PDB file of C-alpha atoms in Angstrom:
ATOM      1  CA  MET A  90     -23.180  22.807  34.133  1.00  0.00           C
ATOM      2  CA  THR A  91     -20.184  21.995  32.011  1.00  0.00           C
ATOM      3  CA  PHE A  92     -17.300  20.327  33.823  1.00  0.00           C
ATOM      4  CA  SER A  93     -13.894  21.262  32.443  1.00  0.00           C
ATOM      5  CA  ARG A  94     -10.504  22.413  33.640  1.00  0.00           C
ATOM      6  CA  ALA A  95      -9.820  24.141  30.334  1.00  0.00           C
ATOM      7  CA  ARG A  96      -9.418  27.915  30.353  1.00  0.00           C
ATOM      8  CA  VAL A  97     -11.725  28.347  27.375  1.00  0.00           C
ATOM      9  CA  ILE A  98     -14.852  26.235  27.611  1.00  0.00           C
ATOM     10  CA  SER A  99     -16.817  25.560  24.450  1.00  0.00           C
ATOM     11  CA  SER A 100     -20.397  26.498  25.136  1.00  0.00           C
ATOM     12  CA  PHE A 101     -23.144  24.350  23.677  1.00  0.00           C
ATOM     13  CA  ASP A 102     -26.846  24.874  24.264  1.00  0.00           C
ATOM     14  CA  TYR A 103     -28.753  21.820  25.432  1.00  0.00           C
ATOM     15  CA  ASN A 104     -32.455  21.465  24.707  1.00  0.00           C
ATOM     16  CA  LEU A 105     -35.086  19.329  26.382  1.00  0.00           C
ATOM     17  CA  ASN A 106     -38.541  19.172  24.787  1.00  0.00           C
ATOM     18  CA  GLY A 107     -37.753  22.310  22.788  1.00  0.00           C
ATOM     19  CA  GLU A 108     -36.720  24.298  25.880  1.00  0.00           C
ATOM     20  CA  THR A 109     -33.139  25.508  26.211  1.00  0.00           C
ATOM     21  CA  LEU A 110     -31.620  24.430  29.511  1.00  0.00           C
ATOM     22  CA  LEU A 111     -30.086  27.207  31.553  1.00  0.00           C
ATOM     23  CA  ARG A 112     -26.399  26.906  32.306  1.00  0.00           C
ATOM     24  CA  THR A 113     -25.097  27.570  35.801  1.00  0.00           C
ATOM     25  CA  MET A 114     -21.552  28.676  36.539  1.00  0.00           C
ATOM     26  CA  GLY A 115     -21.652  28.398  40.340  1.00  0.00           C
ATOM     27  CA  ALA A 116     -21.518  25.336  42.535  1.00  0.00           C
ATOM     28  CA  ILE A 117     -24.460  22.946  42.571  1.00  0.00           C
ATOM     29  CA  LYS A 118     -25.385  20.446  45.253  1.00  0.00           C
ATOM     30  CA  ASP A 119     -26.076  16.870  44.204  1.00  0.00           C
ATOM     31  CA  LEU A 120     -26.667  14.165  46.822  1.00  0.00           C
ATOM     32  CA  GLY A 121     -25.066  16.373  49.484  1.00  0.00           C
ATOM     33  CA  ILE A 122     -21.865  17.123  47.580  1.00  0.00           C
ATOM     34  CA  TYR A 123     -21.151  20.529  46.054  1.00  0.00           C
ATOM     35  CA  PHE A 124     -19.751  20.411  42.520  1.00  0.00           C
ATOM     36  CA  ASP A 125     -18.208  23.365  40.732  1.00  0.00           C
ATOM     37  CA  PRO A 126     -17.431  23.587  36.995  1.00  0.00           C
ATOM     38  CA  LYS A 127     -13.718  22.821  37.526  1.00  0.00           C
ATOM     39  CA  LEU A 128     -14.341  19.905  39.962  1.00  0.00           C
ATOM     40  CA  LYS A 129     -12.151  21.495  42.640  1.00  0.00           C
ATOM     41  CA  PHE A 130     -14.560  20.907  45.572  1.00  0.00           C
ATOM     42  CA  ASP A 131     -13.448  24.090  47.356  1.00  0.00           C
ATOM     43  CA  SER A 132     -17.059  25.040  48.074  1.00  0.00           C
ATOM     44  CA  HIS A 133     -17.827  21.541  49.370  1.00  0.00           C
ATOM     45  CA  ILE A 134     -14.846  21.543  51.734  1.00  0.00           C
ATOM     46  CA  THR A 135     -15.779  25.023  52.985  1.00  0.00           C
ATOM     47  CA  ASN A 136     -19.330  23.802  53.547  1.00  0.00           C
ATOM     48  CA  ILE A 137     -18.354  20.729  55.566  1.00  0.00           C
ATOM     49  CA  VAL A 138     -15.874  22.731  57.656  1.00  0.00           C
ATOM     50  CA  ASN A 139     -18.542  25.330  58.459  1.00  0.00           C
ATOM     51  CA  ARG A 140     -21.179  22.702  59.266  1.00  0.00           C
ATOM     52  CA  SER A 141     -18.741  20.724  61.406  1.00  0.00           C
ATOM     53  CA  ASN A 142     -17.682  23.799  63.351  1.00  0.00           C
ATOM     54  CA  LYS A 143     -21.328  24.682  64.032  1.00  0.00           C
ATOM     55  CA  ILE A 144     -22.012  21.197  65.355  1.00  0.00           C
ATOM     56  CA  LEU A 145     -18.829  21.281  67.459  1.00  0.00           C
ATOM     57  CA  GLY A 146     -20.119  24.517  68.985  1.00  0.00           C
ATOM     58  CA  PHE A 147     -23.443  22.804  69.654  1.00  0.00           C
ATOM     59  CA  ILE A 148     -21.621  19.910  71.367  1.00  0.00           C
ATOM     60  CA  ARG A 149     -19.537  22.282  73.490  1.00  0.00           C
ATOM     61  CA  ARG A 150     -22.627  24.193  74.654  1.00  0.00           C
ATOM     62  CA  ASN A 151     -24.855  21.198  75.304  1.00  0.00           C
ATOM     63  CA  CYS A 152     -22.297  18.753  76.679  1.00  0.00           C
ATOM     64  CA  ALA A 153     -20.695  21.120  79.172  1.00  0.00           C
ATOM     65  CA  ASP A 154     -21.494  18.723  82.027  1.00  0.00           C
ATOM     66  CA  PHE A 155     -20.139  15.617  80.296  1.00  0.00           C
ATOM     67  CA  ASP A 156     -16.891  14.163  81.554  1.00  0.00           C
ATOM     68  CA  ASP A 157     -17.029  10.694  79.970  1.00  0.00           C
ATOM     69  CA  SER A 158     -14.593  10.513  77.059  1.00  0.00           C
ATOM     70  CA  LEU A 159     -16.406   7.577  75.408  1.00  0.00           C
ATOM     71  CA  ALA A 160     -19.725   9.441  75.416  1.00  0.00           C
ATOM     72  CA  LEU A 161     -18.133  12.544  73.899  1.00  0.00           C
ATOM     73  CA  LYS A 162     -16.303  10.403  71.347  1.00  0.00           C
ATOM     74  CA  SER A 163     -19.591   8.745  70.325  1.00  0.00           C
ATOM     75  CA  ILE A 164     -21.285  12.120  69.934  1.00  0.00           C
ATOM     76  CA  TYR A 165     -18.373  13.446  67.876  1.00  0.00           C
ATOM     77  CA  CYS A 166     -18.224  10.386  65.622  1.00  0.00           C
ATOM     78  CA  SER A 167     -21.941  10.358  64.945  1.00  0.00           C
ATOM     79  CA  LEU A 168     -22.513  14.101  64.482  1.00  0.00           C
ATOM     80  CA  VAL A 169     -19.244  15.586  63.227  1.00  0.00           C
ATOM     81  CA  ARG A 170     -17.020  12.886  61.753  1.00  0.00           C
ATOM     82  CA  SER A 171     -19.881  11.566  59.646  1.00  0.00           C
ATOM     83  CA  ILE A 172     -20.124  14.988  57.961  1.00  0.00           C
ATOM     84  CA  CYS A 173     -16.365  15.050  57.345  1.00  0.00           C
ATOM     85  CA  GLU A 174     -16.427  11.624  55.690  1.00  0.00           C
ATOM     86  CA  TYR A 175     -19.652  11.650  53.693  1.00  0.00           C
ATOM     87  CA  GLY A 176     -18.855  11.039  50.018  1.00  0.00           C
ATOM     88  CA  SER A 177     -15.111  11.448  50.566  1.00  0.00           C
ATOM     89  CA  ILE A 178     -14.420   8.954  47.787  1.00  0.00           C
ATOM     90  CA  ILE A 179     -15.581  11.667  45.398  1.00  0.00           C
ATOM     91  CA  TRP A 180     -14.193  14.857  46.949  1.00  0.00           C
ATOM     92  CA  SER A 181     -11.171  13.669  48.967  1.00  0.00           C
ATOM     93  CA  PRO A 182      -8.701  16.565  49.087  1.00  0.00           C
ATOM     94  CA  TYR A 183      -5.295  16.317  47.484  1.00  0.00           C
ATOM     95  CA  GLN A 184      -4.026  19.751  48.524  1.00  0.00           C
ATOM     96  CA  SER A 185      -2.276  19.931  51.888  1.00  0.00           C
ATOM     97  CA  GLY A 186      -4.139  23.132  52.803  1.00  0.00           C
ATOM     98  CA  HIS A 187      -7.515  21.429  52.448  1.00  0.00           C
ATOM     99  CA  LYS A 188      -6.287  18.398  54.373  1.00  0.00           C
ATOM    100  CA  GLN A 189      -5.136  20.625  57.240  1.00  0.00           C
ATOM    101  CA  ILE A 190      -8.390  22.585  57.360  1.00  0.00           C
ATOM    102  CA  ILE A 191     -10.391  19.375  57.646  1.00  0.00           C
ATOM    103  CA  GLU A 192      -7.987  17.876  60.182  1.00  0.00           C
ATOM    104  CA  LYS A 193      -8.343  20.984  62.377  1.00  0.00           C
ATOM    105  CA  ILE A 194     -11.959  19.994  63.001  1.00  0.00           C
ATOM    106  CA  GLN A 195     -10.901  16.813  64.774  1.00  0.00           C
ATOM    107  CA  GLN A 196      -8.069  18.621  66.552  1.00  0.00           C
ATOM    108  CA  LYS A 197     -10.540  21.169  67.897  1.00  0.00           C
ATOM    109  CA  PHE A 198     -12.673  18.327  69.255  1.00  0.00           C
ATOM    110  CA  LEU A 199      -9.627  16.652  70.815  1.00  0.00           C
ATOM    111  CA  ARG A 200      -8.658  19.905  72.574  1.00  0.00           C
ATOM    112  CA  PHE A 201     -12.195  20.147  73.975  1.00  0.00           C
ATOM    113  CA  LEU A 202     -12.173  16.510  75.040  1.00  0.00           C
ATOM    114  CA  SER A 203      -8.783  16.721  76.744  1.00  0.00           C
ATOM    115  CA  PHE A 204      -9.988  19.759  78.708  1.00  0.00           C
ATOM    116  CA  LYS A 205     -13.386  18.267  79.684  1.00  0.00           C
ATOM    117  CA  CYS A 206     -12.044  14.849  80.642  1.00  0.00           C
ATOM    118  CA  SER A 207      -8.816  16.110  82.255  1.00  0.00           C
ATOM    119  CA  ILE A 208      -6.569  14.257  79.824  1.00  0.00           C
ATOM    120  CA  ILE A 209      -3.130  15.804  80.192  1.00  0.00           C
ATOM    121  CA  ARG A 210      -1.652  17.132  76.965  1.00  0.00           C
ATOM    122  CA  GLU A 211       1.184  19.557  76.462  1.00  0.00           C
ATOM    123  CA  PRO A 212       0.014  22.790  74.789  1.00  0.00           C
ATOM    124  CA  HIS A 213       0.878  22.971  71.082  1.00  0.00           C
ATOM    125  CA  SER A 214       1.932  19.325  71.034  1.00  0.00           C
ATOM    126  CA  SER A 215       0.899  16.515  68.727  1.00  0.00           C
ATOM    127  CA  TYR A 216      -2.582  15.029  68.951  1.00  0.00           C
ATOM    128  CA  THR A 217      -1.293  11.514  68.293  1.00  0.00           C
ATOM    129  CA  PRO A 218      -1.373  10.445  71.979  1.00  0.00           C
ATOM    130  CA  LEU A 219      -5.018  11.528  72.257  1.00  0.00           C
ATOM    131  CA  LEU A 220      -5.868   9.647  69.084  1.00  0.00           C
ATOM    132  CA  THR A 221      -4.223   6.553  70.544  1.00  0.00           C
ATOM    133  CA  ILE A 222      -6.029   6.884  73.889  1.00  0.00           C
ATOM    134  CA  LEU A 223      -9.407   7.254  72.144  1.00  0.00           C
ATOM    135  CA  ASN A 224      -8.653   4.637  69.490  1.00  0.00           C
ATOM    136  CA  LEU A 225      -9.220   7.162  66.690  1.00  0.00           C
ATOM    137  CA  GLU A 226      -7.434   7.709  63.390  1.00  0.00           C
ATOM    138  CA  THR A 227      -6.717  10.991  61.671  1.00  0.00           C
ATOM    139  CA  LEU A 228      -9.399  12.022  59.203  1.00  0.00           C
ATOM    140  CA  GLU A 229      -6.886  11.599  56.370  1.00  0.00           C
ATOM    141  CA  GLN A 230      -6.241   8.001  57.422  1.00  0.00           C
ATOM    142  CA  ARG A 231      -9.996   7.402  57.577  1.00  0.00           C
ATOM    143  CA  ARG A 232     -10.466   8.775  54.042  1.00  0.00           C
ATOM    144  CA  LEU A 233      -7.664   6.525  52.770  1.00  0.00           C
ATOM    145  CA  ARG A 234      -9.292   3.531  54.473  1.00  0.00           C
ATOM    146  CA  LEU A 235     -12.643   4.380  52.857  1.00  0.00           C
ATOM    147  CA  ASP A 236     -10.939   4.644  49.448  1.00  0.00           C
ATOM    148  CA  LEU A 237      -9.362   1.221  49.973  1.00  0.00           C
ATOM    149  CA  TYR A 238     -12.726  -0.288  51.012  1.00  0.00           C
ATOM    150  CA  PHE A 239     -14.292   1.119  47.848  1.00  0.00           C
ATOM    151  CA  SER A 240     -11.469  -0.271  45.684  1.00  0.00           C
ATOM    152  CA  TYR A 241     -11.748  -3.691  47.295  1.00  0.00           C
ATOM    153  CA  LYS A 242     -15.515  -3.793  46.753  1.00  0.00           C
ATOM    154  CA  LEU A 243     -15.107  -2.651  43.140  1.00  0.00           C
ATOM    155  CA  PHE A 244     -12.410  -5.210  42.281  1.00  0.00           C
ATOM    156  CA  SER A 245     -14.108  -8.076  44.121  1.00  0.00           C
ATOM    157  CA  GLY A 246     -17.383  -7.509  42.253  1.00  0.00           C
ATOM    158  CA  ASN A 247     -19.447  -6.249  45.198  1.00  0.00           C
ATOM    159  CA  ILE A 248     -20.001  -2.963  43.347  1.00  0.00           C
ATOM    160  CA  ASP A 249     -21.450  -3.390  39.881  1.00  0.00           C
ATOM    161  CA  CYS A 250     -19.899  -0.645  37.777  1.00  0.00           C
ATOM    162  CA  PRO A 251     -18.344  -2.127  34.625  1.00  0.00           C
ATOM    163  CA  GLU A 252     -17.755   1.327  33.076  1.00  0.00           C
ATOM    164  CA  PHE A 253     -15.493   2.371  35.940  1.00  0.00           C
ATOM    165  CA  LEU A 254     -13.873  -1.044  36.277  1.00  0.00           C
ATOM    166  CA  SER A 255     -13.008  -1.066  32.554  1.00  0.00           C
ATOM    167  CA  ARG A 256     -10.652   1.885  33.130  1.00  0.00           C
ATOM    168  CA  PHE A 257      -8.292  -0.393  35.080  1.00  0.00           C
ATOM    169  CA  SER A 258      -6.018  -2.959  33.480  1.00  0.00           C
ATOM    170  CA  PHE A 259      -4.252  -5.658  35.414  1.00  0.00           C
ATOM    171  CA  HIS A 260      -1.116  -7.423  34.364  1.00  0.00           C
ATOM    172  CA  THR A 261      -0.975 -10.841  36.008  1.00  0.00           C
ATOM    173  CA  PRO A 262       2.336 -12.592  35.446  1.00  0.00           C
ATOM    174  CA  ILE A 263       2.061 -16.178  34.235  1.00  0.00           C
ATOM    175  CA  ARG A 264       5.236 -17.666  35.699  1.00  0.00           C
ATOM    176  CA  ASN A 265       7.169 -15.116  37.696  1.00  0.00           C
ATOM    177  CA  SER A 266       5.132 -13.956  40.684  1.00  0.00           C
ATOM    178  CA  ARG A 267       7.843 -11.518  41.761  1.00  0.00           C
ATOM    179  CA  SER A 268       7.301  -9.119  38.889  1.00  0.00           C
ATOM    180  CA  LYS A 269       7.468  -5.448  39.840  1.00  0.00           C
ATOM    181  CA  ASN A 270       4.640  -4.543  37.445  1.00  0.00           C
ATOM    182  CA  THR A 271       1.769  -6.510  38.929  1.00  0.00           C
ATOM    183  CA  PHE A 272      -0.729  -3.678  38.410  1.00  0.00           C
ATOM    184  CA  TYR A 273      -0.613  -0.918  35.888  1.00  0.00           C
ATOM    185  CA  LEU A 274      -3.059   1.716  34.718  1.00  0.00           C
ATOM    186  CA  ASN A 275      -4.092   1.570  31.083  1.00  0.00           C
ATOM    187  CA  THR A 276      -3.779   5.130  29.774  1.00  0.00           C
ATOM    188  CA  GLU A 277      -5.192   4.458  26.310  1.00  0.00           C
TER     189      GLU A 277
END
């Protein structure tokens, strides 16, 4: 597969031991993440939404007798939220439509939970009070937190990836610690 956002992709045949490797134009799955030639991750997001909805249906059918919000929260976090967060450092959506589709998964669970556990919520109102009651964050906030954890580990040396780290340049002022340009990205 050739990864490019260009309209016209230069095609080059790759050979391994005299055999020409076949080129694929569709999405491929590598370590649980679907990659397409333009690195848009539409197929991956569709996949995790479909899988999450199936598991939410499973939870609704098999936990019909549950009325403990902490038990349902634990089941949701372990079975559904883990799917929505796996590898998000790579595929994290930047389009608002994708963000909303993924967030609807958690909102669907919160509607189910408020019904099962008799938590009063106005119809068509914000889910923020439920998130507060359950001590949950939005999935977008969770992805941002995971990105920040990754950045911290990378910059503190807990992740050994000098190729990736070399793409960042830091400007550390010598005397004036109130400089506005503490960090900048080297675009060379």
